[in-house]
Amino acid sequence: MKPAHYAVPEIPDSRLYKGFEAVVGGYWTKAAYRSWRRRRPLGRIDRDLHVRVSRIDQEGADVKAIWFEREGGADLPVWDPGAHVDVVLPSGRLRQYSLNSDPDDLSAYRISVRLIEPTAGGGGGSVEAHHLGVGDRLVLKGPRNAFPFVDSPAGYLFVAGGIGITPILPMLRDVVRRGVPYEFVYTGRSRDTMPFLEEIRTIVGDHEIQLWPDDEFAPGTRRRPDAAKIISMAPEGAALYCCGPMPMIDAIRAQIPDPQIDRLHYERFSPPPVLGGRPFRVRLDDSGTEVEVGAEESALTAVRRVRPAQAYSCQQGFCGTCRVRVLEGEVEHRDHALADYEREGHMILCVSRARGTVVIDG
């Protein structure tokens, strides 16, 4: 039985009590507690969670929703909307997936995985995840949050594209519970490729939402959503949360005036483009193989041409999976994974660059 409230931390910043009418008898309601947590920076949490697959649901044409329960039945760690876990798949591959279950229910975590075949550019992780079965045991790392959900009393505009619904879903659930103004736009190729439609209707009730399947607006085409129309729906002063394909995110970014761009919070599903890059070289110490890194590609891409088994996951500099030891050379660090003391002698291949030649441990 989950407790209905969380005890007030012993030494909170007194300023954080402002607006928390829900503090009663030394306790906060869950919504107030989660709001307090969002005002604090969430650091990286390194821990292994031993779990078993407890349930698998088919969500639309090519998405599986996978539920995990902790070995032994204890509650899983607290998490906030926007958080993800690193899933260690049976092969040893490490992949990151957003948590999209109810943050108030710590008896289980849910992730959702869209199948992307290797012939379509997948790295094999989604295929492996789709072959998991109920009862399978594996390890999760985290949770951690690279897409933090900020307080916005003025309200929110949520925009999800396809599988981009996964981090947005718990945010939507949270604002409905708190009674905060919001608007929601959900796009996709077709309704059967847009997961959680029934669950969304249950969450929002009578609130009007915008469902924009391509095949109902422009049959036979892949249209880019009308970014100007989307932005016009935002409540005055709202925070914008967007997750989905980069063309959609770029179109929305282009519609936001520079002074207001910090209102946009987004999560991408593809590696960021390399901007202002210069060519450099990476030498593998064990073999002496040297590979040229182009101005518009990552060191990870280049290294995987000669070392296909090189581990990686997020490709955005957050998870640290592609960290390598640097033996020689000057690194331009662009990651969010390494602590200051780790930067001397290490490199995150997916985003960091170098000057001249860098030698890495093979």
mmCIF file of C-alpha atoms in Angstrom:
data_model
loop_
_atom_site.group_PDB
_atom_site.id
_atom_site.type_symbol
_atom_site.label_atom_id
_atom_site.label_comp_id
_atom_site.label_asym_id
_atom_site.label_seq_id
_atom_site.Cartn_x
_atom_site.Cartn_y
_atom_site.Cartn_z
ATOM 1 C CA MET A 1 0.000 0.000 0.000
ATOM 2 C CA LYS A 2 1.591 3.266 -1.077
ATOM 3 C CA PRO A 3 1.563 6.162 1.433
ATOM 4 C CA ALA A 4 -0.805 8.950 0.454
ATOM 5 C CA HIS A 5 1.673 11.688 1.373
ATOM 6 C CA TYR A 6 5.402 12.308 1.664
ATOM 7 C CA ALA A 7 6.982 13.727 4.824
ATOM 8 C CA VAL A 8 8.302 17.282 4.508
ATOM 9 C CA PRO A 9 12.126 17.234 4.206
ATOM 10 C CA GLU A 10 13.783 18.404 7.400
ATOM 11 C CA ILE A 11 15.690 21.404 6.026
ATOM 12 C CA PRO A 12 13.983 22.744 2.918
ATOM 13 C CA ASP A 13 14.712 26.223 1.634
ATOM 14 C CA SER A 14 12.051 28.368 3.350
ATOM 15 C CA ARG A 15 11.296 30.060 0.022
ATOM 16 C CA LEU A 16 9.997 26.756 -1.301
ATOM 17 C CA TYR A 17 7.031 26.837 1.055
ATOM 18 C CA LYS A 18 5.497 29.680 -0.987
ATOM 19 C CA GLY A 19 2.361 28.477 -2.694
ATOM 20 C CA PHE A 20 2.284 25.101 -0.976
ATOM 21 C CA GLU A 21 -1.174 25.331 0.584
ATOM 22 C CA ALA A 22 -1.109 21.544 0.421
ATOM 23 C CA VAL A 23 1.280 21.402 3.409
ATOM 24 C CA VAL A 24 -0.917 20.107 6.219
ATOM 25 C CA GLY A 25 0.205 18.734 9.570
ATOM 26 C CA GLY A 26 3.828 18.465 8.478
ATOM 27 C CA TYR A 27 3.062 16.634 5.230
ATOM 28 C CA TRP A 28 2.867 17.591 1.572
ATOM 29 C CA THR A 29 0.526 16.048 -0.926
ATOM 30 C CA LYS A 30 2.247 14.133 -3.714
ATOM 31 C CA ALA A 31 1.660 16.938 -6.231
ATOM 32 C CA ALA A 32 3.213 19.514 -3.891
ATOM 33 C CA TYR A 33 6.160 17.246 -3.121
ATOM 34 C CA ARG A 34 6.825 16.626 -6.801
ATOM 35 C CA SER A 35 6.602 20.381 -7.443
ATOM 36 C CA TRP A 36 9.231 20.944 -4.734
ATOM 37 C CA ARG A 37 11.478 18.280 -6.255
ATOM 38 C CA ARG A 38 11.283 20.004 -9.644
ATOM 39 C CA ARG A 39 12.753 23.159 -8.157
ATOM 40 C CA ARG A 40 15.886 21.278 -7.148
ATOM 41 C CA PRO A 41 18.549 20.154 -9.625
ATOM 42 C CA LEU A 42 18.414 16.413 -10.203
ATOM 43 C CA GLY A 43 21.910 15.000 -10.434
ATOM 44 C CA ARG A 44 23.001 11.797 -12.063
ATOM 45 C CA ILE A 45 22.060 8.730 -10.050
ATOM 46 C CA ASP A 46 24.216 5.669 -10.501
ATOM 47 C CA ARG A 47 22.544 2.514 -9.243
ATOM 48 C CA ASP A 48 21.527 -0.867 -10.567
ATOM 49 C CA LEU A 49 17.899 -1.899 -10.235
ATOM 50 C CA HIS A 50 17.325 -5.638 -10.606
ATOM 51 C CA VAL A 51 13.920 -6.096 -12.188
ATOM 52 C CA ARG A 52 11.762 -8.614 -14.020
ATOM 53 C CA VAL A 53 9.438 -8.020 -16.946
ATOM 54 C CA SER A 54 5.941 -8.231 -15.432
ATOM 55 C CA ARG A 55 3.764 -7.331 -18.423
ATOM 56 C CA ILE A 56 3.987 -6.423 -22.109
ATOM 57 C CA ASP A 57 1.276 -4.532 -24.006
ATOM 58 C CA GLN A 58 1.035 -3.876 -27.716
ATOM 59 C CA GLU A 59 0.490 -0.154 -28.284
ATOM 60 C CA GLY A 60 -0.396 0.463 -31.896
ATOM 61 C CA ALA A 61 1.298 -0.981 -34.946
ATOM 62 C CA ASP A 62 4.918 -1.251 -33.840
ATOM 63 C CA VAL A 63 5.227 -0.151 -30.195
ATOM 64 C CA LYS A 64 5.509 -2.415 -27.171
ATOM 65 C CA ALA A 65 4.906 -1.095 -23.662
ATOM 66 C CA ILE A 66 7.086 -3.061 -21.247
ATOM 67 C CA TRP A 67 6.450 -3.105 -17.485
ATOM 68 C CA PHE A 68 9.138 -3.864 -14.898
ATOM 69 C CA GLU A 69 8.757 -4.825 -11.246
ATOM 70 C CA ARG A 70 11.604 -4.906 -8.759
ATOM 71 C CA GLU A 71 12.986 -8.267 -7.720
ATOM 72 C CA GLY A 72 11.587 -8.989 -4.280
ATOM 73 C CA GLY A 73 8.546 -6.775 -4.798
ATOM 74 C CA ALA A 74 9.812 -3.579 -3.132
ATOM 75 C CA ASP A 75 8.867 -0.178 -4.530
ATOM 76 C CA LEU A 76 11.093 1.294 -7.211
ATOM 77 C CA PRO A 77 12.818 4.684 -6.693
ATOM 78 C CA VAL A 78 10.890 7.938 -6.945
ATOM 79 C CA TRP A 79 11.021 9.660 -10.344
ATOM 80 C CA ASP A 80 9.713 12.850 -11.918
ATOM 81 C CA PRO A 81 8.043 13.379 -15.318
ATOM 82 C CA GLY A 82 10.707 13.531 -18.022
ATOM 83 C CA ALA A 83 12.921 10.906 -16.369
ATOM 84 C CA HIS A 84 14.382 7.890 -18.145
ATOM 85 C CA VAL A 85 16.146 4.663 -17.259
ATOM 86 C CA ASP A 86 19.100 2.983 -18.922
ATOM 87 C CA VAL A 87 18.031 -0.542 -19.845
ATOM 88 C CA VAL A 88 20.762 -3.184 -19.943
ATOM 89 C CA LEU A 89 19.475 -5.607 -22.557
ATOM 90 C CA PRO A 90 20.396 -9.316 -22.449
ATOM 91 C CA SER A 91 23.115 -8.803 -25.076
ATOM 92 C CA GLY A 92 24.757 -6.106 -22.939
ATOM 93 C CA ARG A 93 23.493 -3.273 -25.134
ATOM 94 C CA LEU A 94 22.573 -0.200 -23.096
ATOM 95 C CA ARG A 95 19.593 1.833 -24.298
ATOM 96 C CA GLN A 96 17.714 4.747 -22.754
ATOM 97 C CA TYR A 97 13.932 4.824 -22.579
ATOM 98 C CA SER A 98 11.599 7.405 -21.033
ATOM 99 C CA LEU A 99 9.508 6.315 -18.075
ATOM 100 C CA ASN A 100 5.866 6.787 -19.041
ATOM 101 C CA SER A 101 3.859 5.123 -16.291
ATOM 102 C CA ASP A 102 2.279 6.968 -13.349
ATOM 103 C CA PRO A 103 4.973 8.641 -11.179
ATOM 104 C CA ASP A 104 2.708 8.121 -8.151
ATOM 105 C CA ASP A 105 2.785 4.335 -8.605
ATOM 106 C CA LEU A 106 6.232 3.032 -7.674
ATOM 107 C CA SER A 107 5.234 -0.629 -7.767
ATOM 108 C CA ALA A 108 6.268 -0.780 -11.448
ATOM 109 C CA TYR A 109 7.999 1.193 -14.202
ATOM 110 C CA ARG A 110 6.809 1.267 -17.807
ATOM 111 C CA ILE A 111 8.838 2.036 -20.905
ATOM 112 C CA SER A 112 7.714 1.941 -24.532
ATOM 113 C CA VAL A 113 9.820 0.854 -27.484
ATOM 114 C CA ARG A 114 9.104 1.491 -31.156
ATOM 115 C CA LEU A 115 10.531 -1.220 -33.405
ATOM 116 C CA ILE A 116 13.167 0.109 -35.799
ATOM 117 C CA GLU A 117 14.696 -2.577 -37.979
ATOM 118 C CA PRO A 118 18.438 -2.375 -38.756
ATOM 119 C CA THR A 119 17.539 -1.917 -42.419
ATOM 120 C CA ALA A 120 15.721 1.281 -41.388
ATOM 121 C CA GLY A 121 18.676 2.600 -39.406
ATOM 122 C CA GLY A 122 18.077 0.888 -36.070
ATOM 123 C CA GLY A 123 21.008 -0.154 -33.925
ATOM 124 C CA GLY A 124 19.481 -3.464 -32.831
ATOM 125 C CA GLY A 125 18.328 -2.345 -29.388
ATOM 126 C CA SER A 126 14.645 -1.997 -30.259
ATOM 127 C CA VAL A 127 14.594 -5.411 -31.974
ATOM 128 C CA GLU A 128 16.078 -7.000 -28.863
ATOM 129 C CA ALA A 129 13.643 -5.167 -26.574
ATOM 130 C CA HIS A 130 10.732 -6.427 -28.677
ATOM 131 C CA HIS A 131 11.906 -9.987 -28.056
ATOM 132 C CA LEU A 132 11.749 -9.646 -24.259
ATOM 133 C CA GLY A 133 9.173 -11.842 -22.542
ATOM 134 C CA VAL A 134 7.278 -11.762 -19.260
ATOM 135 C CA GLY A 135 9.534 -13.120 -16.534
ATOM 136 C CA ASP A 136 12.797 -12.012 -18.153
ATOM 137 C CA ARG A 137 15.232 -10.539 -15.650
ATOM 138 C CA LEU A 138 17.492 -7.613 -16.386
ATOM 139 C CA VAL A 139 19.058 -4.497 -14.906
ATOM 140 C CA LEU A 140 17.929 -0.877 -15.103
ATOM 141 C CA LYS A 141 20.199 2.033 -14.250
ATOM 142 C CA GLY A 142 18.815 5.263 -12.826
ATOM 143 C CA PRO A 143 16.315 6.798 -13.067
ATOM 144 C CA ARG A 144 17.838 10.111 -14.109
ATOM 145 C CA ASN A 145 16.372 13.162 -15.774
ATOM 146 C CA ALA A 146 17.770 14.966 -18.826
ATOM 147 C CA PHE A 147 14.352 16.452 -19.687
ATOM 148 C CA PRO A 148 13.288 18.124 -16.411
ATOM 149 C CA PHE A 149 9.700 19.241 -15.998
ATOM 150 C CA VAL A 150 9.688 22.826 -14.684
ATOM 151 C CA ASP A 151 6.948 24.599 -12.767
ATOM 152 C CA SER A 152 4.907 26.917 -14.980
ATOM 153 C CA PRO A 153 1.879 28.385 -13.166
ATOM 154 C CA ALA A 154 0.830 30.057 -16.451
ATOM 155 C CA GLY A 155 0.367 26.649 -18.014
ATOM 156 C CA TYR A 156 1.884 24.354 -20.626
ATOM 157 C CA LEU A 157 1.749 23.521 -24.298
ATOM 158 C CA PHE A 158 2.654 19.887 -24.971
ATOM 159 C CA VAL A 159 3.576 18.715 -28.479
ATOM 160 C CA ALA A 160 4.299 15.045 -29.160
ATOM 161 C CA GLY A 161 5.219 13.361 -32.420
ATOM 162 C CA GLY A 162 4.614 9.604 -32.532
ATOM 163 C CA ILE A 163 6.720 7.790 -29.941
ATOM 164 C CA GLY A 164 7.580 11.264 -28.601
ATOM 165 C CA ILE A 165 4.490 10.841 -26.443
ATOM 166 C CA THR A 166 6.502 8.762 -23.955
ATOM 167 C CA PRO A 167 8.062 11.535 -21.807
ATOM 168 C CA ILE A 168 5.039 13.799 -22.351
ATOM 169 C CA LEU A 169 2.488 11.316 -20.973
ATOM 170 C CA PRO A 170 3.457 11.587 -17.272
ATOM 171 C CA MET A 171 3.723 15.378 -17.634
ATOM 172 C CA LEU A 172 0.185 15.455 -18.988
ATOM 173 C CA ARG A 173 -1.024 13.280 -16.119
ATOM 174 C CA ASP A 174 0.667 15.623 -13.621
ATOM 175 C CA VAL A 175 -0.841 18.887 -14.915
ATOM 176 C CA VAL A 176 -4.332 17.371 -15.084
ATOM 177 C CA ARG A 177 -4.054 16.346 -11.442
ATOM 178 C CA ARG A 178 -2.814 19.794 -10.414
ATOM 179 C CA GLY A 179 -5.407 21.656 -12.446
ATOM 180 C CA VAL A 180 -2.844 23.729 -14.353
ATOM 181 C CA PRO A 181 -3.908 25.166 -17.759
ATOM 182 C CA TYR A 182 -2.561 23.231 -20.738
ATOM 183 C CA GLU A 183 -2.987 22.487 -24.423
ATOM 184 C CA PHE A 184 -1.876 19.289 -26.121
ATOM 185 C CA VAL A 185 -1.045 18.531 -29.760
ATOM 186 C CA TYR A 186 -0.288 14.935 -30.800
ATOM 187 C CA THR A 187 0.906 14.153 -34.320
ATOM 188 C CA GLY A 188 1.775 10.930 -36.121
ATOM 189 C CA ARG A 189 1.637 9.052 -39.412
ATOM 190 C CA SER A 190 -1.710 7.469 -38.516
ATOM 191 C CA ARG A 191 -3.725 6.706 -35.407
ATOM 192 C CA ASP A 192 -2.396 3.158 -35.250
ATOM 193 C CA THR A 193 1.177 4.543 -35.011
ATOM 194 C CA MET A 194 0.223 6.920 -32.162
ATOM 195 C CA PRO A 195 0.527 4.992 -28.869
ATOM 196 C CA PHE A 196 -1.658 5.511 -25.793
ATOM 197 C CA LEU A 197 -4.624 7.203 -27.456
ATOM 198 C CA GLU A 198 -7.110 5.476 -25.143
ATOM 199 C CA GLU A 199 -5.009 6.207 -22.059
ATOM 200 C CA ILE A 200 -4.728 9.865 -23.061
ATOM 201 C CA ARG A 201 -8.503 10.161 -23.370
ATOM 202 C CA THR A 202 -8.866 8.694 -19.881
ATOM 203 C CA ILE A 203 -6.340 11.168 -18.468
ATOM 204 C CA VAL A 204 -7.697 14.347 -20.070
ATOM 205 C CA GLY A 205 -11.409 13.563 -19.752
ATOM 206 C CA ASP A 206 -13.487 16.228 -21.479
ATOM 207 C CA HIS A 207 -10.527 18.528 -22.187
ATOM 208 C CA GLU A 208 -10.179 19.155 -25.913
ATOM 209 C CA ILE A 209 -6.897 17.964 -27.411
ATOM 210 C CA GLN A 210 -5.521 18.155 -30.942
ATOM 211 C CA LEU A 211 -4.896 14.801 -32.682
ATOM 212 C CA TRP A 212 -3.250 15.308 -36.085
ATOM 213 C CA PRO A 213 -2.629 12.004 -37.923
ATOM 214 C CA ASP A 214 -1.010 12.617 -41.313
ATOM 215 C CA ASP A 215 -3.260 10.198 -43.150
ATOM 216 C CA GLU A 216 -6.373 12.126 -42.095
ATOM 217 C CA PHE A 217 -5.016 15.503 -43.206
ATOM 218 C CA ALA A 218 -2.806 14.665 -46.176
ATOM 219 C CA PRO A 219 -3.284 11.027 -47.223
ATOM 220 C CA GLY A 220 -0.202 9.407 -48.719
ATOM 221 C CA THR A 221 2.207 12.116 -47.538
ATOM 222 C CA ARG A 222 4.397 12.887 -44.531
ATOM 223 C CA ARG A 223 3.431 16.440 -43.663
ATOM 224 C CA ARG A 224 5.220 18.751 -41.232
ATOM 225 C CA PRO A 225 2.811 20.010 -38.553
ATOM 226 C CA ASP A 226 1.753 23.671 -38.787
ATOM 227 C CA ALA A 227 4.209 25.122 -36.252
ATOM 228 C CA ALA A 228 2.669 28.607 -36.279
ATOM 229 C CA LYS A 229 -0.750 27.159 -35.482
ATOM 230 C CA ILE A 230 0.731 25.036 -32.698
ATOM 231 C CA ILE A 231 2.456 28.007 -31.059
ATOM 232 C CA SER A 232 -0.742 30.052 -31.251
ATOM 233 C CA MET A 233 -2.442 27.491 -28.983
ATOM 234 C CA ALA A 234 -0.091 28.083 -26.048
ATOM 235 C CA PRO A 235 -1.600 29.738 -22.960
ATOM 236 C CA GLU A 236 -0.053 33.170 -22.309
ATOM 237 C CA GLY A 237 3.363 32.707 -20.679
ATOM 238 C CA ALA A 238 3.197 28.923 -20.947
ATOM 239 C CA ALA A 239 6.160 26.560 -20.992
ATOM 240 C CA LEU A 240 6.407 24.516 -24.211
ATOM 241 C CA TYR A 241 7.359 20.845 -24.047
ATOM 242 C CA CYS A 242 8.060 19.108 -27.339
ATOM 243 C CA CYS A 243 9.315 15.615 -28.111
ATOM 244 C CA GLY A 244 9.503 13.902 -31.471
ATOM 245 C CA PRO A 245 11.235 14.068 -34.851
ATOM 246 C CA MET A 246 13.815 16.822 -35.304
ATOM 247 C CA PRO A 247 12.047 18.451 -38.309
ATOM 248 C CA MET A 248 9.022 19.048 -36.086
ATOM 249 C CA ILE A 249 11.148 20.446 -33.252
ATOM 250 C CA ASP A 250 13.120 22.673 -35.648
ATOM 251 C CA ALA A 251 9.899 24.061 -37.163
ATOM 252 C CA ILE A 252 8.567 24.930 -33.704
ATOM 253 C CA ARG A 253 11.869 26.502 -32.629
ATOM 254 C CA ALA A 254 11.759 28.722 -35.707
ATOM 255 C CA GLN A 255 8.372 30.114 -34.628
ATOM 256 C CA ILE A 256 9.465 31.196 -31.153
ATOM 257 C CA PRO A 257 10.888 34.747 -30.798
ATOM 258 C CA ASP A 258 14.451 34.792 -29.445
ATOM 259 C CA PRO A 259 13.526 36.470 -26.138
ATOM 260 C CA GLN A 260 11.082 33.624 -25.438
ATOM 261 C CA ILE A 261 13.142 30.663 -26.678
ATOM 262 C CA ASP A 262 13.889 29.558 -23.117
ATOM 263 C CA ARG A 263 10.214 28.642 -22.812
ATOM 264 C CA LEU A 264 10.815 25.693 -25.158
ATOM 265 C CA HIS A 265 11.928 22.405 -23.629
ATOM 266 C CA TYR A 266 12.483 19.565 -26.056
ATOM 267 C CA GLU A 267 13.903 16.080 -26.323
ATOM 268 C CA ARG A 268 15.219 14.728 -29.606
ATOM 269 C CA PHE A 269 15.204 11.139 -30.856
ATOM 270 C CA SER A 270 18.234 11.490 -33.088
ATOM 271 C CA PRO A 271 21.814 12.633 -32.569
ATOM 272 C CA PRO A 272 22.204 16.421 -32.674
ATOM 273 C CA PRO A 273 23.789 17.813 -35.839
ATOM 274 C CA VAL A 274 27.452 18.765 -35.578
ATOM 275 C CA LEU A 275 27.650 22.548 -35.784
ATOM 276 C CA GLY A 276 30.898 24.408 -36.310
ATOM 277 C CA GLY A 277 32.916 21.215 -36.331
ATOM 278 C CA ARG A 278 36.441 20.803 -37.633
ATOM 279 C CA PRO A 279 38.003 17.575 -38.887
ATOM 280 C CA PHE A 280 40.296 15.666 -36.549
ATOM 281 C CA ARG A 281 41.696 12.152 -36.201
ATOM 282 C CA VAL A 282 41.212 9.354 -33.688
ATOM 283 C CA ARG A 283 43.862 6.670 -33.265
ATOM 284 C CA LEU A 284 43.025 3.360 -31.544
ATOM 285 C CA ASP A 285 45.963 2.536 -29.308
ATOM 286 C CA ASP A 286 45.622 -1.245 -29.420
ATOM 287 C CA SER A 287 45.669 -1.581 -33.201
ATOM 288 C CA GLY A 288 47.246 1.677 -34.299
ATOM 289 C CA THR A 289 44.286 2.185 -36.643
ATOM 290 C CA GLU A 290 43.632 5.840 -37.348
ATOM 291 C CA VAL A 291 40.282 7.170 -38.513
ATOM 292 C CA GLU A 292 39.395 10.595 -39.882
ATOM 293 C CA VAL A 293 36.469 12.363 -38.204
ATOM 294 C CA GLY A 294 34.714 14.646 -40.667
ATOM 295 C CA ALA A 295 33.627 18.191 -39.812
ATOM 296 C CA GLU A 296 29.959 17.176 -39.804
ATOM 297 C CA GLU A 297 30.150 13.758 -38.128
ATOM 298 C CA SER A 298 30.767 12.581 -34.583
ATOM 299 C CA ALA A 299 33.805 10.725 -33.330
ATOM 300 C CA LEU A 300 31.441 7.880 -32.422
ATOM 301 C CA THR A 301 30.309 7.529 -36.033
ATOM 302 C CA ALA A 302 33.902 7.502 -37.249
ATOM 303 C CA VAL A 303 35.148 5.042 -34.615
ATOM 304 C CA ARG A 304 32.270 2.628 -35.311
ATOM 305 C CA ARG A 305 33.452 2.372 -38.933
ATOM 306 C CA VAL A 306 36.520 0.509 -37.691
ATOM 307 C CA ARG A 307 35.218 -0.738 -34.340
ATOM 308 C CA PRO A 308 31.524 -1.656 -34.873
ATOM 309 C CA ALA A 309 31.165 -3.026 -31.341
ATOM 310 C CA GLN A 310 31.910 0.343 -29.739
ATOM 311 C CA ALA A 311 29.299 0.796 -26.988
ATOM 312 C CA TYR A 312 26.907 3.753 -27.165
ATOM 313 C CA SER A 313 23.391 4.700 -26.142
ATOM 314 C CA CYS A 314 21.920 8.227 -26.059
ATOM 315 C CA GLN A 315 24.231 9.813 -28.710
ATOM 316 C CA GLN A 316 23.587 13.183 -27.035
ATOM 317 C CA GLY A 317 26.307 13.346 -24.398
ATOM 318 C CA PHE A 318 24.183 12.480 -21.368
ATOM 319 C CA CYS A 319 24.566 8.807 -20.523
ATOM 320 C CA GLY A 320 28.342 8.267 -20.672
ATOM 321 C CA THR A 321 28.086 4.863 -22.361
ATOM 322 C CA CYS A 322 30.559 5.778 -25.117
ATOM 323 C CA ARG A 323 33.184 7.120 -22.708
ATOM 324 C CA VAL A 324 36.734 6.155 -23.649
ATOM 325 C CA ARG A 325 40.104 6.728 -22.010
ATOM 326 C CA VAL A 326 42.288 9.319 -23.736
ATOM 327 C CA LEU A 327 46.016 8.559 -23.798
ATOM 328 C CA GLU A 328 47.168 11.519 -25.872
ATOM 329 C CA GLY A 329 45.670 14.642 -27.414
ATOM 330 C CA GLU A 330 43.529 17.667 -26.608
ATOM 331 C CA VAL A 331 39.797 17.072 -26.216
ATOM 332 C CA GLU A 332 37.025 19.654 -26.697
ATOM 333 C CA HIS A 333 34.461 18.446 -24.169
ATOM 334 C CA ARG A 334 30.819 18.971 -25.163
ATOM 335 C CA ASP A 335 29.146 16.373 -22.958
ATOM 336 C CA HIS A 336 26.945 16.433 -19.867
ATOM 337 C CA ALA A 337 28.162 13.114 -18.494
ATOM 338 C CA LEU A 338 31.706 13.560 -17.195
ATOM 339 C CA ALA A 339 32.480 15.094 -13.828
ATOM 340 C CA ASP A 340 35.169 17.787 -13.851
ATOM 341 C CA TYR A 341 37.760 15.399 -12.455
ATOM 342 C CA GLU A 342 37.015 12.879 -15.222
ATOM 343 C CA ARG A 343 37.609 15.265 -18.115
ATOM 344 C CA GLU A 344 41.358 14.903 -17.839
ATOM 345 C CA GLY A 345 41.953 11.593 -19.569
ATOM 346 C CA HIS A 346 38.456 10.750 -20.866
ATOM 347 C CA MET A 347 36.207 11.589 -23.808
ATOM 348 C CA ILE A 348 32.550 11.088 -24.704
ATOM 349 C CA LEU A 349 32.713 10.024 -28.344
ATOM 350 C CA CYS A 350 29.173 10.952 -29.379
ATOM 351 C CA VAL A 351 29.486 14.717 -28.894
ATOM 352 C CA SER A 352 33.029 15.731 -27.912
ATOM 353 C CA ARG A 353 35.704 16.619 -30.425
ATOM 354 C CA ALA A 354 39.460 17.082 -30.479
ATOM 355 C CA ARG A 355 42.248 19.133 -31.986
ATOM 356 C CA GLY A 356 44.634 17.345 -34.337
ATOM 357 C CA THR A 357 44.923 13.717 -33.303
ATOM 358 C CA VAL A 358 43.587 12.082 -30.159
ATOM 359 C CA VAL A 359 44.720 8.606 -29.079
ATOM 360 C CA ILE A 360 42.150 6.515 -27.234
ATOM 361 C CA ASP A 361 42.500 3.273 -25.336
ATOM 362 C CA GLY A 362 41.531 0.338 -27.511
#
